[in-house]
């Protein structure tokens, strides 16, 4: 049973940076495909970035070039480096494990295990 716990959220000003972490416990995750999602109040959960078994990354258009997803297999952590933050990036951010290797990064239904979320607030 895989468990996830996010950390690293906070409040920053426009243009600032944050690095989110997602700690995994349970079964080894090195073969897992994982992703970051976010959800703002009144909006649907949206995919931000994902990483597959080959460490290939996929990004939403809205964050490409500003966010970087990575992971450390040895430490069982997933990261999301967020630079040049904008107010529209404000949301609760969640990490998740894909159900299978065949997933769509932006579809929450393709992900089975979720963390509790960490809040990111960007002020103008």
PDB file of C-alpha atoms in Angstrom:
ATOM      1  CA  UNK A   1       0.000   0.000   0.000  1.00  0.00           C
ATOM      2  CA  UNK A   2       1.556   3.272  -1.163  1.00  0.00           C
ATOM      3  CA  UNK A   3       1.017   6.399   0.929  1.00  0.00           C
ATOM      4  CA  UNK A   4       1.860   9.924  -0.162  1.00  0.00           C
ATOM      5  CA  UNK A   5       2.501  13.103   1.796  1.00  0.00           C
ATOM      6  CA  UNK A   6       3.113  16.494   0.212  1.00  0.00           C
ATOM      7  CA  UNK A   7       5.036  19.383   1.746  1.00  0.00           C
ATOM      8  CA  UNK A   8       6.675  22.614   0.705  1.00  0.00           C
ATOM      9  CA  UNK A   9       3.672  24.766  -0.034  1.00  0.00           C
ATOM     10  CA  UNK A  10       3.413  28.329   1.177  1.00  0.00           C
ATOM     11  CA  UNK A  11       2.763  31.944   0.284  1.00  0.00           C
ATOM     12  CA  UNK A  12       5.002  33.790  -2.156  1.00  0.00           C
ATOM     13  CA  UNK A  13       4.847  36.880  -4.311  1.00  0.00           C
ATOM     14  CA  UNK A  14       4.569  36.891  -8.087  1.00  0.00           C
ATOM     15  CA  UNK A  15       7.837  35.781  -9.622  1.00  0.00           C
ATOM     16  CA  UNK A  16       8.854  33.766  -6.594  1.00  0.00           C
ATOM     17  CA  UNK A  17       9.727  30.092  -6.329  1.00  0.00           C
ATOM     18  CA  UNK A  18       8.660  27.091  -4.301  1.00  0.00           C
ATOM     19  CA  UNK A  19       9.705  23.455  -4.315  1.00  0.00           C
ATOM     20  CA  UNK A  20       7.078  20.909  -3.444  1.00  0.00           C
ATOM     21  CA  UNK A  21       8.009  17.479  -2.157  1.00  0.00           C
ATOM     22  CA  UNK A  22       6.014  14.288  -2.057  1.00  0.00           C
ATOM     23  CA  UNK A  23       7.196  11.542   0.269  1.00  0.00           C
ATOM     24  CA  UNK A  24       6.252   7.985  -0.561  1.00  0.00           C
ATOM     25  CA  UNK A  25       5.901   5.158   1.901  1.00  0.00           C
ATOM     26  CA  UNK A  26       4.913   1.595   1.262  1.00  0.00           C
ATOM     27  CA  UNK A  27       5.919  -0.472  -1.734  1.00  0.00           C
ATOM     28  CA  UNK A  28       8.922   0.620  -3.802  1.00  0.00           C
ATOM     29  CA  UNK A  29       7.839   3.207  -6.286  1.00  0.00           C
ATOM     30  CA  UNK A  30      10.638   3.146  -8.845  1.00  0.00           C
ATOM     31  CA  UNK A  31       8.342   1.548 -11.378  1.00  0.00           C
ATOM     32  CA  UNK A  32       5.487   3.927 -10.661  1.00  0.00           C
ATOM     33  CA  UNK A  33       4.377   6.710 -12.917  1.00  0.00           C
ATOM     34  CA  UNK A  34       3.476   9.786 -10.904  1.00  0.00           C
ATOM     35  CA  UNK A  35       2.041  13.219 -11.305  1.00  0.00           C
ATOM     36  CA  UNK A  36       1.249  16.547  -9.740  1.00  0.00           C
ATOM     37  CA  UNK A  37      -2.235  18.023  -9.861  1.00  0.00           C
ATOM     38  CA  UNK A  38      -3.707  21.232  -8.524  1.00  0.00           C
ATOM     39  CA  UNK A  39      -7.167  22.443  -7.651  1.00  0.00           C
ATOM     40  CA  UNK A  40      -8.265  25.995  -7.025  1.00  0.00           C
ATOM     41  CA  UNK A  41     -11.550  26.815  -5.249  1.00  0.00           C
ATOM     42  CA  UNK A  42     -14.503  26.347  -7.567  1.00  0.00           C
ATOM     43  CA  UNK A  43     -12.386  24.752 -10.284  1.00  0.00           C
ATOM     44  CA  UNK A  44     -11.761  21.208 -11.424  1.00  0.00           C
ATOM     45  CA  UNK A  45      -8.602  19.363 -10.507  1.00  0.00           C
ATOM     46  CA  UNK A  46      -6.087  19.810 -13.296  1.00  0.00           C
ATOM     47  CA  UNK A  47      -2.932  17.981 -14.220  1.00  0.00           C
ATOM     48  CA  UNK A  48       0.268  19.984 -13.850  1.00  0.00           C
ATOM     49  CA  UNK A  49       3.069  17.549 -14.646  1.00  0.00           C
ATOM     50  CA  UNK A  50       3.835  13.852 -14.720  1.00  0.00           C
ATOM     51  CA  UNK A  51       6.842  11.572 -14.879  1.00  0.00           C
ATOM     52  CA  UNK A  52       6.884   8.035 -16.225  1.00  0.00           C
ATOM     53  CA  UNK A  53       9.030   4.949 -15.705  1.00  0.00           C
ATOM     54  CA  UNK A  54      11.685   6.294 -18.069  1.00  0.00           C
ATOM     55  CA  UNK A  55      11.690   9.620 -16.197  1.00  0.00           C
ATOM     56  CA  UNK A  56      10.132  11.318 -19.172  1.00  0.00           C
ATOM     57  CA  UNK A  57       8.185  14.371 -18.099  1.00  0.00           C
ATOM     58  CA  UNK A  58       4.998  15.905 -19.403  1.00  0.00           C
ATOM     59  CA  UNK A  59       3.796  19.391 -18.531  1.00  0.00           C
ATOM     60  CA  UNK A  60       0.640  21.384 -18.871  1.00  0.00           C
ATOM     61  CA  UNK A  61       1.021  24.272 -21.301  1.00  0.00           C
ATOM     62  CA  UNK A  62       0.363  26.722 -18.502  1.00  0.00           C
ATOM     63  CA  UNK A  63       3.461  25.645 -16.534  1.00  0.00           C
ATOM     64  CA  UNK A  64       5.887  24.432 -19.180  1.00  0.00           C
ATOM     65  CA  UNK A  65       9.189  26.260 -18.876  1.00  0.00           C
ATOM     66  CA  UNK A  66       8.438  27.367 -15.308  1.00  0.00           C
ATOM     67  CA  UNK A  67       7.874  24.088 -13.432  1.00  0.00           C
ATOM     68  CA  UNK A  68      10.136  21.043 -13.283  1.00  0.00           C
ATOM     69  CA  UNK A  69       9.099  17.606 -12.071  1.00  0.00           C
ATOM     70  CA  UNK A  70      11.733  15.208 -10.800  1.00  0.00           C
ATOM     71  CA  UNK A  71      12.210  12.331  -8.431  1.00  0.00           C
ATOM     72  CA  UNK A  72      14.869  10.658  -6.382  1.00  0.00           C
ATOM     73  CA  UNK A  73      14.384   6.920  -6.561  1.00  0.00           C
ATOM     74  CA  UNK A  74      16.747   6.235  -3.709  1.00  0.00           C
ATOM     75  CA  UNK A  75      14.862   8.487  -1.319  1.00  0.00           C
ATOM     76  CA  UNK A  76      11.389   7.859  -2.626  1.00  0.00           C
ATOM     77  CA  UNK A  77      10.588  11.516  -3.141  1.00  0.00           C
ATOM     78  CA  UNK A  78       8.793  13.272  -5.963  1.00  0.00           C
ATOM     79  CA  UNK A  79       9.472  16.966  -6.465  1.00  0.00           C
ATOM     80  CA  UNK A  80       7.941  19.912  -8.247  1.00  0.00           C
ATOM     81  CA  UNK A  81      10.196  22.934  -8.637  1.00  0.00           C
ATOM     82  CA  UNK A  82       8.027  25.952  -9.357  1.00  0.00           C
ATOM     83  CA  UNK A  83       9.648  29.146 -10.637  1.00  0.00           C
ATOM     84  CA  UNK A  84       8.264  32.425 -11.926  1.00  0.00           C
ATOM     85  CA  UNK A  85       5.067  31.821 -10.013  1.00  0.00           C
ATOM     86  CA  UNK A  86       1.916  33.673 -10.980  1.00  0.00           C
ATOM     87  CA  UNK A  87      -1.279  34.368  -9.031  1.00  0.00           C
ATOM     88  CA  UNK A  88      -3.105  31.885 -11.261  1.00  0.00           C
ATOM     89  CA  UNK A  89      -0.822  29.148  -9.913  1.00  0.00           C
ATOM     90  CA  UNK A  90      -2.498  29.495  -6.520  1.00  0.00           C
ATOM     91  CA  UNK A  91      -4.170  26.204  -5.617  1.00  0.00           C
ATOM     92  CA  UNK A  92      -3.980  23.106  -3.501  1.00  0.00           C
ATOM     93  CA  UNK A  93      -1.329  20.863  -5.016  1.00  0.00           C
ATOM     94  CA  UNK A  94      -1.542  17.080  -4.877  1.00  0.00           C
ATOM     95  CA  UNK A  95       0.827  14.307  -5.870  1.00  0.00           C
ATOM     96  CA  UNK A  96      -0.563  11.048  -7.139  1.00  0.00           C
ATOM     97  CA  UNK A  97       0.459   7.632  -8.406  1.00  0.00           C
ATOM     98  CA  UNK A  98      -0.848   6.455 -11.761  1.00  0.00           C
ATOM     99  CA  UNK A  99      -2.891   3.267 -11.750  1.00  0.00           C
ATOM    100  CA  UNK A 100      -0.990   1.844 -14.699  1.00  0.00           C
ATOM    101  CA  UNK A 101       1.834   2.799 -17.026  1.00  0.00           C
ATOM    102  CA  UNK A 102      -0.744   3.860 -19.584  1.00  0.00           C
ATOM    103  CA  UNK A 103      -2.078   7.134 -18.277  1.00  0.00           C
ATOM    104  CA  UNK A 104      -2.998  10.619 -19.355  1.00  0.00           C
ATOM    105  CA  UNK A 105      -1.208  13.166 -17.194  1.00  0.00           C
ATOM    106  CA  UNK A 106      -4.211  15.463 -17.060  1.00  0.00           C
ATOM    107  CA  UNK A 107      -6.852  12.860 -16.168  1.00  0.00           C
ATOM    108  CA  UNK A 108      -7.323  12.410 -12.415  1.00  0.00           C
ATOM    109  CA  UNK A 109      -9.207   9.161 -13.079  1.00  0.00           C
ATOM    110  CA  UNK A 110      -5.945   7.579 -14.263  1.00  0.00           C
ATOM    111  CA  UNK A 111      -4.400   8.096 -10.828  1.00  0.00           C
ATOM    112  CA  UNK A 112      -5.255   5.927  -7.849  1.00  0.00           C
ATOM    113  CA  UNK A 113      -3.314   7.017  -4.775  1.00  0.00           C
ATOM    114  CA  UNK A 114      -3.342  10.642  -3.651  1.00  0.00           C
ATOM    115  CA  UNK A 115      -1.725  12.735  -0.988  1.00  0.00           C
ATOM    116  CA  UNK A 116      -3.580  15.166   1.247  1.00  0.00           C
ATOM    117  CA  UNK A 117      -2.353  18.240  -0.616  1.00  0.00           C
ATOM    118  CA  UNK A 118      -0.248  21.305   0.125  1.00  0.00           C
ATOM    119  CA  UNK A 119      -1.455  24.870  -0.385  1.00  0.00           C
ATOM    120  CA  UNK A 120       0.323  27.294  -2.707  1.00  0.00           C
ATOM    121  CA  UNK A 121      -0.682  30.953  -2.646  1.00  0.00           C
ATOM    122  CA  UNK A 122       0.859  33.500  -4.990  1.00  0.00           C
ATOM    123  CA  UNK A 123       0.115  37.161  -4.372  1.00  0.00           C
ATOM    124  CA  UNK A 124       0.384  39.919  -6.941  1.00  0.00           C
TER     125      UNK A 124
END
